[in-house]
mmCIF file of C-alpha atoms and ligand atoms in Angstrom:
data_model
loop_
_atom_site.group_PDB
_atom_site.id
_atom_site.type_symbol
_atom_site.label_atom_id
_atom_site.label_comp_id
_atom_site.label_asym_id
_atom_site.label_seq_id
_atom_site.Cartn_x
_atom_site.Cartn_y
_atom_site.Cartn_z
ATOM 1 C CA MET R 13 0.000 0.000 0.000
ATOM 2 C CA LYS R 14 1.216 3.452 -0.882
ATOM 3 C CA HIS R 15 0.561 6.632 1.062
ATOM 4 C CA ASN R 16 -0.723 9.005 -1.606
ATOM 5 C CA PHE R 17 -0.133 12.690 -0.825
ATOM 6 C CA GLY R 18 -0.922 13.790 -4.397
ATOM 7 C CA ALA R 19 -2.585 17.189 -4.821
ATOM 8 C CA GLY R 20 -5.300 16.109 -7.242
ATOM 9 C CA PRO R 21 -6.791 13.925 -8.495
ATOM 10 C CA CYS R 22 -6.145 12.468 -5.124
ATOM 11 C CA ILE R 23 -6.788 9.724 -2.655
ATOM 12 C CA LEU R 24 -10.372 8.768 -1.810
ATOM 13 C CA PRO R 25 -11.329 6.348 0.964
ATOM 14 C CA GLN R 26 -10.571 2.700 0.100
ATOM 15 C CA GLU R 27 -14.224 1.751 0.727
ATOM 16 C CA VAL R 28 -15.260 4.223 -1.955
ATOM 17 C CA PHE R 29 -12.815 2.726 -4.480
ATOM 18 C CA LYS R 30 -14.226 -0.708 -3.740
ATOM 19 C CA GLU R 31 -17.884 0.240 -4.117
ATOM 20 C CA ALA R 32 -17.114 2.302 -7.215
ATOM 21 C CA SER R 33 -15.398 -0.669 -8.825
ATOM 22 C CA GLU R 34 -18.311 -3.003 -8.047
ATOM 23 C CA ALA R 35 -20.819 -0.636 -9.665
ATOM 24 C CA VAL R 36 -18.833 -0.721 -12.905
ATOM 25 C CA LEU R 37 -19.879 -4.371 -13.250
ATOM 26 C CA ASP R 38 -23.288 -4.262 -11.598
ATOM 27 C CA LEU R 39 -24.964 -1.240 -10.071
ATOM 28 C CA ASP R 40 -26.807 -2.260 -6.891
ATOM 29 C CA GLY R 41 -27.733 -5.653 -8.349
ATOM 30 C CA ILE R 42 -29.787 -4.260 -11.269
ATOM 31 C CA GLY R 43 -27.765 -6.257 -13.806
ATOM 32 C CA LEU R 44 -26.376 -3.154 -15.522
ATOM 33 C CA SER R 45 -23.147 -1.210 -15.177
ATOM 34 C CA ILE R 46 -23.207 2.351 -13.886
ATOM 35 C CA LEU R 47 -21.371 3.111 -17.138
ATOM 36 C CA GLU R 48 -24.241 1.997 -19.367
ATOM 37 C CA ILE R 49 -27.373 3.294 -17.665
ATOM 38 C CA SER R 50 -29.267 6.254 -19.051
ATOM 39 C CA HIS R 51 -28.832 9.549 -17.287
ATOM 40 C CA ARG R 52 -32.640 9.780 -17.516
ATOM 41 C CA SER R 53 -33.195 6.415 -15.789
ATOM 42 C CA ALA R 54 -34.818 6.095 -12.382
ATOM 43 C CA GLU R 55 -31.571 4.568 -11.092
ATOM 44 C CA PHE R 56 -29.519 7.606 -12.034
ATOM 45 C CA GLN R 57 -32.204 10.004 -10.830
ATOM 46 C CA ARG R 58 -31.897 8.394 -7.409
ATOM 47 C CA ILE R 59 -28.101 8.859 -7.499
ATOM 48 C CA MET R 60 -28.417 12.507 -8.508
ATOM 49 C CA ASP R 61 -31.050 13.141 -5.845
ATOM 50 C CA GLU R 62 -28.948 11.513 -3.145
ATOM 51 C CA ALA R 63 -25.784 13.365 -4.210
ATOM 52 C CA THR R 64 -27.653 16.669 -4.152
ATOM 53 C CA SER R 65 -29.266 16.055 -0.786
ATOM 54 C CA LEU R 66 -25.944 14.909 0.725
ATOM 55 C CA VAL R 67 -24.330 18.173 -0.390
ATOM 56 C CA ARG R 68 -27.237 20.134 1.100
ATOM 57 C CA GLU R 69 -27.165 18.227 4.362
ATOM 58 C CA LEU R 70 -23.405 17.994 4.875
ATOM 59 C CA LEU R 71 -22.722 21.656 4.081
ATOM 60 C CA GLU R 72 -26.011 22.952 5.526
ATOM 61 C CA VAL R 73 -26.875 24.708 2.282
ATOM 62 C CA PRO R 74 -29.869 27.041 2.733
ATOM 63 C CA SER R 75 -32.995 26.311 0.691
ATOM 64 C CA ASP R 76 -32.669 29.426 -1.483
ATOM 65 C CA TYR R 77 -29.430 28.086 -3.006
ATOM 66 C CA SER R 78 -29.342 25.651 -5.939
ATOM 67 C CA ILE R 79 -26.859 22.791 -6.168
ATOM 68 C CA LEU R 80 -25.425 21.851 -9.555
ATOM 69 C CA PHE R 81 -23.097 19.144 -10.833
ATOM 70 C CA LEU R 82 -21.501 20.390 -14.037
ATOM 71 C CA HIS R 83 -18.816 19.289 -16.448
ATOM 72 C CA GLY R 84 -15.653 21.318 -16.790
ATOM 73 C CA GLY R 85 -14.286 21.330 -13.243
ATOM 74 C CA ALA R 86 -13.338 24.549 -11.528
ATOM 75 C CA SER R 87 -11.800 26.145 -14.603
ATOM 76 C CA PHE R 88 -15.167 26.170 -16.355
ATOM 77 C CA GLN R 89 -16.475 28.215 -13.426
ATOM 78 C CA PHE R 90 -13.714 30.788 -13.932
ATOM 79 C CA ALA R 91 -15.709 31.720 -17.074
ATOM 80 C CA MET R 92 -19.233 30.879 -15.968
ATOM 81 C CA VAL R 93 -19.088 33.146 -12.899
ATOM 82 C CA PRO R 94 -18.308 36.409 -14.745
ATOM 83 C CA LEU R 95 -20.574 35.522 -17.669
ATOM 84 C CA ASN R 96 -23.531 35.142 -15.299
ATOM 85 C CA LEU R 97 -22.694 37.709 -12.604
ATOM 86 C CA LEU R 98 -20.511 40.459 -14.048
ATOM 87 C CA THR R 99 -23.212 42.962 -14.886
ATOM 88 C CA GLU R 100 -22.425 45.328 -17.753
ATOM 89 C CA GLY R 101 -20.872 48.562 -16.488
ATOM 90 C CA LYS R 102 -19.849 47.051 -13.149
ATOM 91 C CA ILE R 103 -16.493 45.859 -11.862
ATOM 92 C CA ALA R 104 -15.739 42.461 -10.339
ATOM 93 C CA ALA R 105 -13.394 42.481 -7.316
ATOM 94 C CA TYR R 106 -10.862 39.637 -7.057
ATOM 95 C CA LEU R 107 -8.401 38.716 -4.321
ATOM 96 C CA ASP R 108 -5.181 37.383 -5.842
ATOM 97 C CA THR R 109 -3.725 34.639 -3.662
ATOM 98 C CA GLY R 110 -2.015 32.491 -6.270
ATOM 99 C CA ALA R 111 -2.035 30.686 -9.585
ATOM 100 C CA TRP R 112 -5.705 29.645 -9.458
ATOM 101 C CA SER R 113 -6.834 33.143 -8.497
ATOM 102 C CA LYS R 114 -4.804 34.500 -11.395
ATOM 103 C CA LYS R 115 -6.456 32.116 -13.825
ATOM 104 C CA ALA R 116 -9.880 33.155 -12.541
ATOM 105 C CA ILE R 117 -8.914 36.825 -12.953
ATOM 106 C CA LYS R 118 -7.609 36.252 -16.470
ATOM 107 C CA GLU R 119 -10.862 34.637 -17.510
ATOM 108 C CA ALA R 120 -12.974 37.409 -15.963
ATOM 109 C CA LEU R 121 -10.919 39.984 -17.859
ATOM 110 C CA ASN R 122 -12.106 38.375 -21.099
ATOM 111 C CA ILE R 123 -15.656 39.165 -20.082
ATOM 112 C CA GLY R 124 -15.615 42.492 -18.282
ATOM 113 C CA GLU R 125 -13.828 44.826 -15.905
ATOM 114 C CA VAL R 126 -11.876 43.491 -12.944
ATOM 115 C CA GLU R 127 -10.257 45.107 -9.936
ATOM 116 C CA VAL R 128 -7.634 43.110 -8.052
ATOM 117 C CA VAL R 129 -8.228 44.366 -4.496
ATOM 118 C CA ALA R 130 -5.026 42.838 -3.056
ATOM 119 C CA SER R 131 -2.324 40.362 -4.001
ATOM 120 C CA SER R 132 0.269 38.362 -2.112
ATOM 121 C CA GLY R 133 2.310 37.944 -5.303
ATOM 122 C CA ASP R 134 5.011 40.161 -3.747
ATOM 123 C CA GLU R 135 6.038 37.260 -1.484
ATOM 124 C CA ASN R 136 5.373 34.332 -3.790
ATOM 125 C CA TYR R 137 1.867 33.915 -2.369
ATOM 126 C CA SER R 138 3.113 32.690 0.996
ATOM 127 C CA TYR R 139 0.421 34.597 2.887
ATOM 128 C CA ILE R 140 -3.193 35.794 2.615
ATOM 129 C CA PRO R 141 -3.680 39.583 2.292
ATOM 130 C CA LYS R 142 -5.956 40.827 5.100
ATOM 131 C CA GLU R 143 -6.256 44.557 4.469
ATOM 132 C CA TYR R 144 -8.291 45.317 1.380
ATOM 133 C CA ILE R 145 -11.364 47.243 0.440
ATOM 134 C CA VAL R 146 -14.149 45.884 -1.721
ATOM 135 C CA SER R 147 -16.269 48.638 -3.249
ATOM 136 C CA SER R 148 -19.947 48.330 -2.381
ATOM 137 C CA ASP R 149 -20.490 48.900 -6.091
ATOM 138 C CA ALA R 150 -18.645 45.747 -7.172
ATOM 139 C CA ALA R 151 -20.612 43.151 -9.139
ATOM 140 C CA TYR R 152 -19.179 40.535 -6.772
ATOM 141 C CA PHE R 153 -16.069 39.640 -4.762
ATOM 142 C CA HIS R 154 -14.139 36.487 -5.701
ATOM 143 C CA TYR R 155 -11.509 34.658 -3.670
ATOM 144 C CA THR R 156 -9.812 31.241 -3.602
ATOM 145 C CA SER R 157 -10.401 29.650 -0.197
ATOM 146 C CA ASN R 158 -7.438 27.277 -0.290
ATOM 147 C CA ASN R 159 -4.340 27.801 -2.392
ATOM 148 C CA THR R 160 -3.478 24.275 -3.387
ATOM 149 C CA ILE R 161 -0.065 25.192 -4.789
ATOM 150 C CA TYR R 162 1.195 27.582 -2.096
ATOM 151 C CA GLY R 163 -0.284 25.889 0.976
ATOM 152 C CA THR R 164 -2.247 28.859 2.286
ATOM 153 C CA GLU R 165 -5.901 28.954 3.286
ATOM 154 C CA VAL R 166 -8.380 31.741 3.927
ATOM 155 C CA PHE R 167 -9.969 31.145 7.326
ATOM 156 C CA ASP R 168 -12.013 34.302 7.493
ATOM 157 C CA ILE R 169 -13.397 36.867 5.117
ATOM 158 C CA PRO R 170 -15.137 40.099 5.941
ATOM 159 C CA LYS R 171 -18.927 40.184 5.752
ATOM 160 C CA LEU R 172 -19.509 42.123 2.536
ATOM 161 C CA ASP R 173 -22.554 43.783 1.095
ATOM 162 C CA VAL R 174 -21.770 42.511 -2.409
ATOM 163 C CA PRO R 175 -22.170 38.875 -3.517
ATOM 164 C CA VAL R 176 -19.216 36.729 -2.460
ATOM 165 C CA VAL R 177 -17.963 33.971 -4.765
ATOM 166 C CA SER R 178 -15.404 31.401 -3.676
ATOM 167 C CA ASP R 179 -13.351 28.781 -5.478
ATOM 168 C CA MET R 180 -13.274 26.058 -2.800
ATOM 169 C CA SER R 181 -11.837 23.332 -5.025
ATOM 170 C CA SER R 182 -9.256 22.112 -2.574
ATOM 171 C CA ASP R 183 -10.966 22.537 0.779
ATOM 172 C CA ILE R 184 -14.652 21.923 0.116
ATOM 173 C CA PHE R 185 -16.074 19.367 2.602
ATOM 174 C CA SER R 186 -12.970 19.763 4.772
ATOM 175 C CA ARG R 187 -14.685 22.375 6.955
ATOM 176 C CA THR R 188 -18.016 24.090 7.424
ATOM 177 C CA ILE R 189 -19.060 26.939 5.126
ATOM 178 C CA ASP R 190 -20.768 30.076 6.395
ATOM 179 C CA PHE R 191 -23.508 30.715 3.844
ATOM 180 C CA THR R 192 -24.381 34.049 5.428
ATOM 181 C CA LYS R 193 -21.083 35.205 3.892
ATOM 182 C CA HIS R 194 -21.111 33.273 0.598
ATOM 183 C CA ASP R 195 -23.424 33.577 -2.383
ATOM 184 C CA LEU R 196 -21.740 31.242 -4.838
ATOM 185 C CA VAL R 197 -19.310 28.456 -4.051
ATOM 186 C CA TYR R 198 -17.726 26.192 -6.629
ATOM 187 C CA ALA R 199 -15.205 23.364 -6.696
ATOM 188 C CA GLY R 200 -13.666 20.876 -9.058
ATOM 189 C CA ALA R 201 -14.441 17.473 -7.523
ATOM 190 C CA GLN R 202 -11.016 15.884 -7.684
ATOM 191 C CA LYS R 203 -9.438 17.342 -4.548
ATOM 192 C CA ASN R 204 -11.880 16.451 -1.808
ATOM 193 C CA MET R 205 -15.271 15.497 -3.241
ATOM 194 C CA GLY R 206 -14.693 12.714 -5.742
ATOM 195 C CA PRO R 207 -12.917 11.827 -8.959
ATOM 196 C CA ALA R 208 -12.093 14.239 -11.794
ATOM 197 C CA GLY R 209 -14.721 15.098 -14.360
ATOM 198 C CA VAL R 210 -17.317 17.074 -12.445
ATOM 199 C CA GLY R 211 -17.616 20.411 -10.736
ATOM 200 C CA LEU R 212 -19.922 21.376 -7.891
ATOM 201 C CA VAL R 213 -21.674 24.754 -7.911
ATOM 202 C CA ILE R 214 -23.784 26.061 -5.028
ATOM 203 C CA ILE R 215 -25.506 29.273 -5.999
ATOM 204 C CA LYS R 216 -27.988 31.629 -4.387
ATOM 205 C CA ASP R 217 -30.913 31.803 -6.792
ATOM 206 C CA SER R 218 -31.423 35.538 -6.388
ATOM 207 C CA LEU R 219 -28.020 36.241 -8.011
ATOM 208 C CA LEU R 220 -29.296 35.191 -11.410
ATOM 209 C CA GLY R 221 -31.033 37.014 -14.206
ATOM 210 C CA LYS R 222 -29.235 40.327 -13.690
ATOM 211 C CA VAL R 223 -26.927 40.440 -16.733
ATOM 212 C CA ASN R 224 -28.131 41.455 -20.166
ATOM 213 C CA ARG R 225 -25.456 39.792 -22.254
ATOM 214 C CA VAL R 226 -26.497 36.905 -24.480
ATOM 215 C CA LEU R 227 -25.065 33.769 -22.877
ATOM 216 C CA PRO R 228 -24.304 30.561 -24.709
ATOM 217 C CA ASN R 229 -26.955 28.199 -23.307
ATOM 218 C CA ILE R 230 -24.389 25.819 -21.893
ATOM 219 C CA PHE R 231 -22.863 28.651 -19.803
ATOM 220 C CA ASN R 232 -26.170 29.809 -18.370
ATOM 221 C CA TYR R 233 -26.674 28.719 -14.732
ATOM 222 C CA SER R 234 -30.442 29.105 -15.085
ATOM 223 C CA ASN R 235 -30.619 26.444 -17.793
ATOM 224 C CA HIS R 236 -28.804 23.969 -15.568
ATOM 225 C CA ILE R 237 -30.927 24.845 -12.533
ATOM 226 C CA ASN R 238 -34.168 24.482 -14.505
ATOM 227 C CA ALA R 239 -33.030 21.073 -15.738
ATOM 228 C CA ASN R 240 -31.751 19.878 -12.321
ATOM 229 C CA SER R 241 -28.212 19.407 -13.718
ATOM 230 C CA LEU R 242 -29.647 17.345 -16.598
ATOM 231 C CA TYR R 243 -29.534 20.071 -19.240
ATOM 232 C CA HIS R 244 -27.296 17.653 -21.121
ATOM 233 C CA THR R 245 -25.677 14.316 -20.275
ATOM 234 C CA PRO R 246 -23.968 14.852 -16.937
ATOM 235 C CA PRO R 247 -20.721 13.098 -15.920
ATOM 236 C CA VAL R 248 -22.654 10.123 -14.561
ATOM 237 C CA TYR R 249 -19.768 8.133 -13.105
ATOM 238 C CA SER R 250 -18.037 11.105 -11.487
ATOM 239 C CA ILE R 251 -21.307 12.096 -9.822
ATOM 240 C CA TYR R 252 -21.852 8.512 -8.672
ATOM 241 C CA VAL R 253 -18.408 8.217 -7.071
ATOM 242 C CA SER R 254 -18.758 11.667 -5.496
ATOM 243 C CA MET R 255 -22.062 10.500 -4.009
ATOM 244 C CA LEU R 256 -20.337 7.415 -2.552
ATOM 245 C CA ASN R 257 -17.658 9.638 -1.048
ATOM 246 C CA LEU R 258 -20.237 11.951 0.502
ATOM 247 C CA ARG R 259 -22.066 8.929 1.926
ATOM 248 C CA TRP R 260 -18.755 7.915 3.505
ATOM 249 C CA LEU R 261 -18.367 11.395 4.953
ATOM 250 C CA LYS R 262 -21.865 11.361 6.392
ATOM 251 C CA ALA R 263 -21.305 7.932 7.975
ATOM 252 C CA LYS R 264 -18.139 9.297 9.560
ATOM 253 C CA GLY R 265 -20.149 11.988 11.283
ATOM 254 C CA GLY R 266 -20.131 14.760 8.710
ATOM 255 C CA VAL R 267 -18.144 17.892 8.035
ATOM 256 C CA GLU R 268 -17.682 19.012 11.644
ATOM 257 C CA VAL R 269 -16.166 15.659 12.555
ATOM 258 C CA ILE R 270 -13.815 15.596 9.560
ATOM 259 C CA GLU R 271 -12.865 19.222 10.225
ATOM 260 C CA GLN R 272 -11.600 18.260 13.682
ATOM 261 C CA GLU R 273 -9.648 15.360 12.155
ATOM 262 C CA ASN R 274 -8.197 17.696 9.545
ATOM 263 C CA VAL R 275 -7.118 20.139 12.251
ATOM 264 C CA VAL R 276 -5.317 17.349 14.090
ATOM 265 C CA LYS R 277 -3.697 15.928 10.925
ATOM 266 C CA ALA R 278 -2.405 19.349 9.850
ATOM 267 C CA ARG R 279 -1.197 20.294 13.341
ATOM 268 C CA THR R 280 0.658 16.991 13.692
ATOM 269 C CA LEU R 281 2.502 17.454 10.403
ATOM 270 C CA TYR R 282 3.302 21.154 10.967
ATOM 271 C CA GLU R 283 4.668 20.340 14.406
ATOM 272 C CA ALA R 284 6.956 17.724 12.893
ATOM 273 C CA ILE R 285 8.181 20.255 10.325
ATOM 274 C CA ASP R 286 8.699 22.977 12.942
ATOM 275 C CA ASN R 287 10.567 20.582 15.244
ATOM 276 C CA SER R 288 12.933 19.392 12.541
ATOM 277 C CA LYS R 289 16.269 20.906 11.595
ATOM 278 C CA LEU R 290 15.998 19.864 7.956
ATOM 279 C CA PHE R 291 12.498 20.894 6.913
ATOM 280 C CA LYS R 292 11.030 24.380 6.821
ATOM 281 C CA GLY R 293 7.413 25.418 6.217
ATOM 282 C CA THR R 294 6.832 27.998 3.452
ATOM 283 C CA ALA R 295 3.467 29.536 4.402
ATOM 284 C CA ALA R 296 2.840 32.317 6.935
ATOM 285 C CA LEU R 297 1.938 30.659 10.245
ATOM 286 C CA GLU R 298 -1.586 32.068 10.574
ATOM 287 C CA ASP R 299 -2.438 31.218 6.945
ATOM 288 C CA ARG R 300 -1.168 27.649 6.872
ATOM 289 C CA SER R 301 -3.456 25.367 4.903
ATOM 290 C CA ARG R 302 -4.958 22.293 6.536
ATOM 291 C CA MET R 303 -5.098 20.571 3.167
ATOM 292 C CA ASN R 304 -1.788 21.242 1.378
ATOM 293 C CA ILE R 305 1.277 21.394 3.578
ATOM 294 C CA THR R 306 4.232 22.977 1.782
ATOM 295 C CA PHE R 307 7.801 22.693 3.021
ATOM 296 C CA VAL R 308 11.336 22.958 1.704
ATOM 297 C CA MET R 309 14.904 22.001 2.590
ATOM 298 C CA ASP R 310 18.101 24.041 2.398
ATOM 299 C CA THR R 311 19.513 22.625 -0.837
ATOM 300 C CA PRO R 312 18.192 20.938 -3.997
ATOM 301 C CA GLU R 313 20.553 18.022 -3.263
ATOM 302 C CA LEU R 314 18.935 17.363 0.121
ATOM 303 C CA GLU R 315 15.486 17.632 -1.426
ATOM 304 C CA ALA R 316 16.356 15.127 -4.158
ATOM 305 C CA ALA R 317 17.783 12.756 -1.552
ATOM 306 C CA PHE R 318 14.684 12.996 0.656
ATOM 307 C CA LEU R 319 12.335 12.526 -2.282
ATOM 308 C CA LYS R 320 14.137 9.314 -3.225
ATOM 309 C CA PHE R 321 14.236 8.139 0.393
ATOM 310 C CA ALA R 322 10.502 8.753 0.848
ATOM 311 C CA THR R 323 9.527 7.188 -2.483
ATOM 312 C CA GLU R 324 11.385 4.022 -1.529
ATOM 313 C CA ARG R 325 9.236 3.926 1.608
ATOM 314 C CA ASN R 326 5.911 4.132 -0.264
ATOM 315 C CA ILE R 327 5.361 7.861 0.285
ATOM 316 C CA VAL R 328 4.171 9.217 -3.076
ATOM 317 C CA GLY R 329 2.897 12.509 -4.483
ATOM 318 C CA ILE R 330 4.911 14.819 -2.193
ATOM 319 C CA LYS R 331 6.958 16.687 -4.791
ATOM 320 C CA GLY R 332 6.122 20.385 -4.527
ATOM 321 C CA HIS R 333 4.692 22.424 -7.377
ATOM 322 C CA ARG R 334 7.466 23.937 -9.498
ATOM 323 C CA SER R 335 6.536 27.475 -8.402
ATOM 324 C CA VAL R 336 7.254 26.715 -4.725
ATOM 325 C CA GLY R 337 9.698 23.802 -5.015
ATOM 326 C CA GLY R 338 10.435 21.421 -2.181
ATOM 327 C CA PHE R 339 7.503 19.366 -0.998
ATOM 328 C CA ARG R 340 3.753 19.484 -0.730
ATOM 329 C CA ALA R 341 1.883 16.923 1.312
ATOM 330 C CA SER R 342 -1.798 17.047 0.420
ATOM 331 C CA ILE R 343 -3.755 15.632 3.330
ATOM 332 C CA TYR R 344 -7.343 15.672 2.092
ATOM 333 C CA ASN R 345 -10.304 14.009 3.840
ATOM 334 C CA GLY R 346 -9.530 10.586 2.381
ATOM 335 C CA LEU R 347 -5.977 10.497 3.738
ATOM 336 C CA SER R 348 -5.828 8.964 7.192
ATOM 337 C CA ILE R 349 -3.793 10.111 10.177
ATOM 338 C CA SER R 350 -1.806 6.876 9.878
ATOM 339 C CA SER R 351 -0.487 8.087 6.501
ATOM 340 C CA VAL R 352 0.466 11.424 8.079
ATOM 341 C CA ASN R 353 2.327 9.522 10.791
ATOM 342 C CA ALA R 354 4.025 7.353 8.159
ATOM 343 C CA LEU R 355 5.338 10.498 6.452
ATOM 344 C CA ILE R 356 6.547 11.930 9.764
ATOM 345 C CA ASP R 357 8.341 8.655 10.575
ATOM 346 C CA VAL R 358 10.133 8.801 7.224
ATOM 347 C CA MET R 359 11.100 12.456 7.790
ATOM 348 C CA GLU R 360 12.523 11.609 11.203
ATOM 349 C CA GLU R 361 14.335 8.545 9.917
ATOM 350 C CA PHE R 362 15.916 10.650 7.159
ATOM 351 C CA GLU R 363 16.925 13.330 9.624
ATOM 352 C CA GLU R 364 18.609 10.799 11.896
ATOM 353 C CA GLN R 365 20.693 9.526 9.003
ATOM 354 C CA ILE R 366 21.782 12.995 7.892
ATOM 355 C CA VAL R 367 22.288 15.003 11.067
HETATM 356 C C1 PLP L 407 -7.183 22.217 -8.953
HETATM 357 C C2 PLP L 407 -7.766 23.562 -8.761
HETATM 358 C C3 PLP L 407 -8.436 24.249 -9.799
HETATM 359 C C4 PLP L 407 -8.577 23.667 -11.192
HETATM 360 O O1 PLP L 407 -9.560 22.715 -11.217
HETATM 361 P P1 PLP L 407 -9.993 22.004 -12.591
HETATM 362 O O2 PLP L 407 -11.114 21.150 -12.120
HETATM 363 O O3 PLP L 407 -8.814 21.269 -13.090
HETATM 364 O O4 PLP L 407 -10.420 23.061 -13.527
HETATM 365 C C5 PLP L 407 -8.965 25.482 -9.526
HETATM 366 N N1 PLP L 407 -8.857 26.047 -8.309
HETATM 367 C C6 PLP L 407 -8.218 25.431 -7.300
HETATM 368 C C7 PLP L 407 -8.138 26.097 -5.970
HETATM 369 C C8 PLP L 407 -7.656 24.175 -7.497
HETATM 370 O O5 PLP L 407 -7.015 23.557 -6.491
#
């Protein structure tokens, strides 16, 4: 067994892999594969209904928000959000906390006017800007809740009087969401919700219908809401496996329970990094992500040696993104504390050999 710290697509619970594989041959004993059933069948309708109600229950989504499962992952939302919300003549406010924020900003700029209210690009995105002003005239405010590449996470945002949109791709379902402060939340599934191939969108219904531009039908949230995510063939299998994963989460006790586990997992690993002479965390202490733990060593030679050492001991997926270097241990919901401890053991073993 390998300990998979990959950033995404990533580990899911073993039980989910097992059930997902069984359904490929026979879905719940109906004599058909999940891969061959119609997306209009009663069987799939039940899956879609359960997936939707699990999202609503686990995240405590208020009843005036719609829940959508859409193709295109998070990047599709970089375009869909401004197309649907960036009213003509208004400006969208974006917080720039890293590569994914920048991609979202770039896409919005294709559609309308954007103001970047603050950026941590001056220090290679190692912290979250706290002092910024969002004009009460803005069409909406957009931020990335967890910066998968840089290992920083936004734990609090101001209560704003403009709609707040958040890309929660890499921390959705890892902690509770305050819907009094969020109007639209989206996420690619493959970091914490399920396999690649689907995106989740949770949107307050009253946000819609305010832009005058002619939208391609496929980009129009209202079309997807009116069709209950069946405007066209949805990613059936990705939705099914996401549903299995959310069932697993519910059986575990839900988001508040996993949040406490995630706090413990992250604290344990950060403590090991802070107590070591060889490893150094890269993110500002108060902004350290609970999902993606980034750390470096003093020289590229040491880093290469540790990577080899860890790989030989079944620790995989820890190489850092090229823009930060070093290491990134992604410790999503599906990764158990025993894998975190296995990584710490390997770090300590390496340190004993070197120092
Ligand atoms: C991975 C990631 C994305 C990109 O998701 P896709 O589904 O590949 O489009 C966007 N934002 C964040 C925060 C991510 O971690």
